[in-house]
């Protein structure tokens, strides 16, 4: 049963806020990175989901945030955690699995940005935050709560 | 060949006496205008009192079968009555063979009535098939958990997370007469408390659920206001149910909302039901299932089926709603 789900937000500072095409290029680029690629392959190998198509819509934060999600089989979580620890060892990252995911994915997205021509300073203004992590239902509930709590980022003014 | 023609072609009918045979032949020859012919038939002197009495008892609701069942048998021998009764029974209208929900929908697709039909049966991958075999109307799936327990079977539903899930499909070509049907299990109000069942890119047609109501809207081109219908009730939650919306540009240009559950279809009561005043229908390139562009009104719950039927009258729409609710029993 596929039931480990993680939602994370990629945030770009105003100075580097990518447009839609730039977001797609960035996400395509990061897919080949170590941990991101392992997540992609693990999720796909288990016929589960991984997507990063949702952008913030509030005029004050337009396109500055991307909400990404992936899900893997619980049975294969050990494989993913082994890959996580290996990548953390290479980068000298310590802490909980959640904090390792967050730190390594941030590094990989910044490396992807630099590979696409962003300066080191610009790339450093792109970061990743895990906002929901755990079994599917718990994670979904947390993601929904995060969106509600951050409505001024994610939704346009005027409700319809 | 009509039933009556086949009947007269049966040799058994010739067992009747000459007068009876002549009478039956005339009935058959004039079957299409039977009631009009009755006025001519009544004064025929060759008829017996019994025959006249029987004819006089006929009403406008009397069918030809009634006539054949009553009149000739009164006049023929026991053997003839028996044989004629067998003939009538043999040619009696047979009930339509029962078809499953999937067969019924496939027929609607083949007839061009259902322009879009998504079954949500794909266990993996980024594409969702239109129809039973998949065609050029396939859609693209994003962030949905596939292979979930559905109303129609294991592994036949997708879970939308109320946060980011969406399916993108082509819009129907025709929007003049639209029936949208969604077989879903609603878990909550959805993202921003306004989760969508479906919506087109330019809101040419949408069905959304809000925290307190079931709602649908359709815009057009030219100038005017949208058709806008809001129910007074929230859709059934935590149970499988059909949600329907019907719109007819050639009629009153209002959207009618229905819920199909426990084998019956019930229309919602409305708090608003505004008629469209746009002069044109418009067209669109994409339809979003379980969300809208740009993916910030995500549905919270499960989809098992979605169809869009076009160019259908209100009576045809009612028949389809009744049929799918009965066949896909929820």
XYZ file of C-alpha atoms in Angstrom:
490
model
C 0.000 0.000 0.000
C 1.382 3.339 -1.061
C 1.017 5.468 1.970
C 4.069 7.558 2.792
C 3.400 11.024 1.433
C 5.492 14.175 1.612
C 4.478 17.701 0.637
C 7.154 20.332 0.326
C 7.223 23.927 -0.762
C 9.935 25.396 -2.951
C 10.213 29.102 -2.254
C 11.964 31.615 -4.475
C 12.705 35.074 -3.170
C 11.231 38.039 -5.013
C 14.572 38.784 -6.620
C 14.615 35.447 -8.455
C 10.929 34.541 -8.716
C 10.829 32.256 -11.765
C 8.040 32.435 -14.297
C 6.135 29.289 -15.229
C 8.609 28.204 -17.894
C 11.536 28.813 -15.564
C 9.877 26.766 -12.824
C 9.441 23.892 -15.255
C 13.058 24.118 -16.336
C 14.184 24.170 -12.715
C 12.115 21.135 -11.800
C 13.253 19.247 -14.883
C 16.848 20.035 -13.968
C 16.570 18.915 -10.352
C 15.033 15.576 -11.356
C 18.501 14.326 -12.219
C 19.980 15.257 -8.830
C 20.902 12.517 -6.346
C 18.085 12.470 -3.796
C 15.463 14.016 -6.069
C 16.214 11.389 -8.698
C 15.955 8.591 -6.135
C 12.598 9.956 -4.967
C 11.413 10.163 -8.557
C 12.503 6.638 -9.367
C 11.130 5.200 -6.140
C 7.790 6.914 -6.587
C 7.553 5.956 -10.253
C 8.788 2.423 -9.666
C 5.984 1.960 -7.204
C 3.447 3.596 -9.500
C 2.899 6.405 -7.097
C 2.688 10.083 -7.552
C 5.187 12.866 -7.739
C 4.237 16.285 -9.021
C 5.233 19.936 -8.699
C 2.782 21.936 -10.783
C 1.067 24.158 -8.230
C 2.220 27.797 -7.975
C 1.247 30.538 -5.535
C -1.412 32.851 -6.994
C -1.655 35.811 -4.668
C -0.529 38.936 -6.503
C 2.015 39.694 -3.803
C 3.560 36.216 -4.096
C 2.731 35.294 -7.656
C 4.751 32.258 -8.815
C 7.159 32.547 -5.902
C 6.065 29.278 -4.299
C 5.665 25.794 -5.767
C 3.874 23.056 -3.853
C 5.330 19.632 -4.633
C 4.186 16.195 -3.485
C 5.465 12.662 -3.676
C 4.276 9.352 -2.306
C 5.990 5.981 -2.001
C 5.069 2.548 -0.737
C 5.677 2.121 2.938
C 7.386 -1.143 2.069
C 9.942 0.778 0.017
C 10.489 3.571 2.492
C 13.574 1.782 3.863
C 15.203 1.973 0.424
C 14.482 5.679 0.224
C 15.782 6.288 3.747
C 18.989 4.431 2.930
C 19.468 6.684 -0.097
C 18.671 9.684 2.070
C 21.291 8.735 4.647
C 23.861 8.119 1.935
C 23.238 11.515 0.411
C 23.249 13.139 3.859
C 26.622 11.518 4.578
C 28.075 13.021 1.406
C 26.815 16.466 2.326
C 27.477 16.318 6.055
C 23.785 16.770 6.867
C 22.539 15.435 10.200
C 19.265 15.377 12.085
C 15.898 13.716 11.563
C 14.908 12.184 8.254
C 12.573 15.100 7.701
C 15.299 17.668 8.253
C 17.651 15.696 5.992
C 15.071 15.674 3.203
C 14.562 19.397 3.601
C 18.252 20.289 3.641
C 19.266 18.028 0.782
C 16.354 19.006 -1.470
C 17.185 22.667 -0.825
C 20.788 22.056 -1.843
C 19.778 20.140 -4.935
C 17.327 22.805 -6.115
C 20.002 25.473 -5.621
C 22.484 23.380 -7.593
C 19.906 22.975 -10.325
C 19.409 26.733 -10.407
C 23.129 27.347 -10.785
C 23.258 24.770 -13.565
C 20.604 26.822 -15.336
C 22.638 30.015 -15.067
C 21.481 31.508 -11.776
C 24.273 33.149 -9.790
C 25.259 31.639 -6.451
C 23.579 34.553 -4.695
C 20.394 34.101 -6.706
C 20.372 30.346 -6.197
C 20.758 30.805 -2.454
C 17.425 32.633 -2.477
C 15.634 29.422 -3.441
C 14.827 27.088 -0.558
C 12.725 24.060 0.283
C 10.444 23.479 3.264
C 8.641 20.250 4.060
C 5.121 21.122 5.161
C 3.600 17.639 5.501
C 5.332 14.321 6.113
C 3.960 10.912 7.100
C 1.174 8.517 6.252
C -1.126 9.588 3.447
C -4.135 10.845 5.361
C -2.111 12.650 8.004
C -0.012 14.269 5.346
C -3.019 15.346 3.266
C -4.648 16.909 6.301
C -1.453 18.771 7.126
C -1.121 20.045 3.559
C -4.695 21.288 3.547
C -4.091 23.048 6.852
C -0.892 24.612 5.548
C -2.754 26.026 2.539
C -5.523 27.420 4.723
C -3.015 28.961 7.096
C -1.131 30.520 4.193
C -4.074 31.625 2.068
C -2.532 35.059 1.605
C 0.294 33.390 -0.309
C -1.543 30.795 -2.336
C -4.814 32.413 -3.349
C -5.760 35.405 -5.373
C -7.604 38.264 -3.740
C -11.328 38.007 -4.214
C -12.876 34.611 -3.700
C -14.662 32.606 -6.360
C -41.210 -6.066 -40.638
C -43.865 -5.019 -38.201
C -45.413 -7.331 -35.695
C -48.748 -7.279 -37.453
C -47.270 -7.994 -40.841
C -45.392 -10.898 -39.409
C -48.581 -12.039 -37.782
C -50.588 -12.091 -40.960
C -47.787 -13.893 -42.677
C -48.133 -16.658 -40.195
C -50.229 -19.431 -41.675
C -51.979 -19.993 -38.422
C -54.037 -16.901 -38.983
C -55.515 -18.540 -42.026
C -57.120 -21.067 -39.760
C -59.790 -18.548 -39.002
C -62.877 -18.443 -41.130
C -63.009 -16.250 -44.148
C -64.784 -13.373 -42.508
C -62.435 -13.401 -39.538
C -59.437 -13.578 -41.825
C -60.673 -10.654 -43.859
C -61.247 -8.699 -40.695
C -57.788 -9.398 -39.280
C -56.176 -8.562 -42.577
C -57.940 -5.240 -42.635
C -56.885 -4.530 -39.105
C -53.322 -5.282 -40.003
C -53.411 -3.313 -43.210
C -54.662 -0.300 -41.306
C -52.631 -0.797 -38.184
C -50.922 2.569 -38.365
C -54.224 4.416 -38.339
C -56.251 1.961 -36.394
C -58.174 4.403 -34.304
C -59.097 6.511 -37.298
C -60.218 3.424 -39.054
C -62.507 2.375 -36.259
C -65.045 4.942 -37.296
C -65.133 3.359 -40.734
C -65.216 -0.135 -39.398
C -68.117 0.224 -37.045
C -70.930 0.408 -39.604
C -69.738 -2.556 -41.654
C -72.744 -4.767 -42.062
C -70.697 -7.917 -42.326
C -69.764 -7.627 -38.700
C -71.663 -9.544 -36.145
C -73.227 -7.899 -33.145
C -70.469 -9.324 -31.057
C -67.822 -7.790 -33.265
C -69.551 -4.441 -33.251
C -69.851 -4.513 -29.492
C -66.211 -5.234 -29.091
C -65.218 -2.469 -31.454
C -67.510 -0.066 -29.698
C -65.784 -0.815 -26.433
C -62.400 0.182 -27.798
C -60.927 3.457 -26.642
C -58.176 5.673 -27.902
C -55.792 3.890 -25.577
C -56.574 0.497 -27.046
C -53.614 -0.999 -28.814
C -53.657 -3.191 -31.839
C -52.513 -6.016 -29.653
C -55.620 -5.533 -27.551
C -57.724 -5.793 -30.662
C -56.027 -8.917 -31.899
C -56.189 -10.445 -28.478
C -59.866 -9.782 -28.020
C -61.710 -9.653 -31.275
C -60.610 -12.572 -33.408
C -60.395 -14.946 -30.525
C -63.999 -14.315 -29.717
C -64.926 -15.503 -33.143
C -62.677 -18.446 -33.728
C -62.675 -21.985 -32.495
C -60.871 -23.100 -29.378
C -58.001 -24.383 -31.458
C -57.801 -21.159 -33.403
C -57.947 -19.117 -30.214
C -55.095 -21.094 -28.791
C -52.946 -20.752 -31.881
C -53.672 -17.077 -32.265
C -52.845 -16.475 -28.636
C -49.521 -18.179 -29.203
C -48.891 -15.968 -32.193
C -49.644 -12.852 -30.268
C -47.455 -13.933 -27.398
C -44.640 -14.804 -29.772
C -44.718 -11.377 -31.341
C -45.311 -9.421 -28.195
C -42.729 -6.709 -27.539
C -39.802 -8.188 -25.687
C -38.163 -6.330 -22.808
C -34.887 -4.663 -23.667
C -31.959 -6.880 -22.740
C -30.369 -5.657 -19.561
C -27.091 -3.860 -20.118
C -24.501 -3.056 -17.521
C -23.459 0.459 -16.640
C -20.274 0.112 -18.678
C -22.167 -1.241 -21.699
C -24.699 1.566 -21.421
C -22.006 4.236 -21.304
C -20.146 2.608 -24.177
C -23.348 2.850 -26.224
C -23.598 6.566 -25.393
C -20.005 7.041 -26.490
C -20.552 5.098 -29.718
C -23.642 7.167 -30.472
C -21.673 10.367 -29.933
C -23.916 11.345 -27.037
C -21.213 11.063 -24.408
C -18.388 13.183 -25.771
C -16.274 12.482 -22.720
C -16.296 9.457 -20.439
C -13.562 8.803 -17.899
C -13.645 5.653 -15.790
C -10.632 6.258 -13.532
C -9.604 2.623 -13.905
C -5.927 3.223 -14.730
C -3.820 1.994 -11.841
C -0.794 4.065 -12.781
C 0.659 6.415 -15.335
C -0.003 10.005 -16.268
C -2.852 9.400 -18.728
C -6.514 8.699 -18.139
C -8.523 7.056 -20.904
C -11.706 8.315 -22.481
C -14.201 5.513 -23.094
C -13.624 1.840 -22.653
C -10.655 1.572 -24.985
C -9.095 5.023 -24.904
C -9.093 7.567 -27.702
C -7.675 10.930 -28.611
C -9.676 12.451 -25.797
C -7.375 11.043 -23.136
C -6.511 13.285 -20.236
C -3.394 14.032 -18.188
C -3.272 13.082 -14.510
C -1.330 15.037 -11.886
C -0.935 14.312 -8.183
C -3.816 11.829 -7.903
C -3.510 8.569 -5.996
C -4.669 5.947 -8.512
C -5.989 2.426 -8.073
C -8.153 3.316 -5.095
C -11.320 1.540 -3.975
C -14.175 2.852 -6.107
C -17.935 2.672 -6.163
C -17.809 0.304 -9.124
C -14.918 -1.861 -8.049
C -11.522 -2.197 -6.434
C -8.850 -0.085 -8.047
C -11.371 1.976 -10.016
C -11.088 5.377 -8.372
C -8.627 8.237 -7.918
C -8.070 10.160 -4.716
C -7.879 13.956 -4.985
C -6.086 15.472 -2.029
C -7.766 18.836 -1.636
C -4.373 20.439 -2.143
C -2.825 19.863 -5.555
C -4.476 17.030 -7.593
C -5.823 17.769 -11.065
C -6.748 16.027 -14.325
C -6.742 17.963 -17.595
C -8.897 16.778 -20.500
C -10.165 18.360 -23.725
C -13.364 20.362 -23.575
C -16.465 18.941 -25.241
C -16.991 20.271 -28.768
C -20.610 21.123 -28.177
C -21.825 23.209 -25.250
C -25.394 24.013 -26.263
C -26.974 21.154 -24.360
C -24.715 19.736 -21.674
C -25.143 17.063 -19.065
C -22.199 16.586 -16.723
C -22.144 13.580 -14.431
C -19.599 12.883 -11.700
C -19.612 9.763 -9.531
C -17.699 10.845 -6.459
C -17.228 10.399 -2.761
C -16.861 13.869 -1.288
C -14.702 13.937 1.831
C -14.671 17.658 2.472
C -15.271 21.083 0.987
C -11.935 20.991 -0.784
C -9.196 23.516 -1.212
C -10.077 26.988 0.026
C -13.509 25.480 0.841
C -14.352 25.682 -2.867
C -13.255 22.410 -4.411
C -14.283 21.839 -8.015
C -15.849 18.802 -9.620
C -14.917 20.163 -13.034
C -14.138 23.536 -14.515
C -13.079 24.772 -17.913
C -10.190 27.144 -18.430
C -12.408 30.183 -18.898
C -15.175 28.968 -16.621
C -17.326 28.162 -19.619
C -18.710 25.408 -17.469
C -17.988 24.426 -13.935
C -19.468 22.511 -11.071
C -17.997 23.354 -7.765
C -18.711 22.512 -4.204
C -18.413 25.093 -1.530
C -18.534 24.764 2.188
C -22.285 25.195 2.308
C -23.605 24.581 -1.194
C -23.492 22.687 -4.453
C -22.968 25.220 -7.200
C -22.553 25.464 -10.972
C -21.914 28.253 -13.412
C -21.616 28.749 -17.148
C -20.438 31.767 -19.051
C -20.604 32.538 -22.751
C -19.578 35.090 -25.310
C -20.998 38.389 -26.430
C -22.455 40.252 -23.506
C -24.521 39.297 -20.514
C -24.443 37.426 -17.234
C -23.557 33.813 -16.466
C -25.961 31.026 -15.761
C -25.475 30.523 -12.065
C -27.137 27.938 -9.856
C -26.445 27.485 -6.182
C -28.155 24.817 -4.125
C -29.255 25.185 -0.556
C -27.570 21.932 0.421
C -24.055 20.498 0.477
C -23.530 17.299 -1.566
C -23.646 14.039 0.330
C -20.293 13.417 2.011
C -18.416 10.217 2.843
C -20.642 8.193 0.514
C -20.649 7.525 -3.206
C -23.125 9.661 -5.114
C -23.676 11.022 -8.596
C -23.637 14.781 -9.026
C -25.250 16.087 -12.206
C -25.592 19.468 -13.894
C -27.713 20.091 -16.988
C -27.730 23.203 -19.170
C -29.695 23.945 -22.363
C -28.784 27.060 -24.309
C -31.834 26.630 -26.542
C -34.244 26.499 -23.601
C -34.302 28.620 -20.455
C -30.492 28.839 -20.196
C -30.512 27.820 -16.544
C -28.369 25.171 -14.876
C -30.196 22.379 -13.098
C -28.428 20.405 -10.385
C -29.210 16.878 -9.278
C -27.825 14.247 -6.957
C -28.187 10.547 -7.728
C -27.936 8.315 -4.704
C -29.554 5.116 -3.431
C -30.949 4.464 -6.899
C -32.876 7.714 -7.254
C -32.176 11.137 -8.740
C -33.242 14.215 -6.809
C -33.002 17.815 -7.866
C -31.382 20.205 -5.458
C -33.354 23.138 -4.102
C -31.842 26.423 -5.179
C -30.905 29.583 -3.390
C -30.128 31.150 -6.765
C -30.791 29.943 -10.302
C -29.912 32.728 -12.691
C -30.454 32.328 -16.428
C -27.582 33.050 -18.798
C -27.979 36.151 -20.933
C -24.839 35.793 -23.035
C -25.610 35.692 -26.729
C -23.001 33.072 -27.616
C -21.686 29.848 -26.127
C -17.978 30.111 -26.726
C -15.564 27.242 -26.756
C -12.604 26.147 -24.723
C -9.509 24.064 -25.084
C -9.296 22.341 -21.733
C -11.489 21.006 -18.986
C -10.139 20.386 -15.500
C -11.459 17.510 -13.411
C -11.226 17.938 -9.660
C -9.700 21.384 -9.923
C -9.384 24.436 -12.104
C -6.552 26.291 -13.736
C -4.217 27.132 -11.979
C -4.845 24.223 -9.639
C -5.960 26.102 -6.571
C -9.490 24.749 -6.051
C -8.682 21.076 -5.533
C -11.438 18.567 -4.925
C -11.212 16.622 -1.654
C -12.335 13.049 -2.177
C -12.629 10.255 -4.725
C -13.683 10.199 -8.383
C -14.904 6.960 -9.929
C -16.613 8.249 -13.097
C -17.018 11.446 -15.093
C -18.973 11.924 -18.297
C -20.100 14.860 -20.399
C -23.062 14.230 -22.706
C -23.974 16.819 -25.315
C -26.798 17.654 -27.710
C -29.436 16.056 -25.507
C -32.864 17.268 -24.513
C -33.987 17.568 -20.929
C -35.924 14.311 -21.313
C -32.846 12.533 -22.633
C -30.768 13.984 -19.821
C -33.284 12.714 -17.284
C -33.186 9.257 -18.838
C -29.393 9.183 -18.677
C -29.314 10.361 -15.071
C -31.878 7.732 -14.088
C -30.046 5.009 -15.996
C -26.574 5.609 -14.633
C -27.852 6.069 -11.090
C -29.705 2.767 -11.332
C -26.988 0.859 -13.170
C -24.041 2.223 -11.224
C -25.937 1.635 -8.037
C -24.698 3.871 -5.273
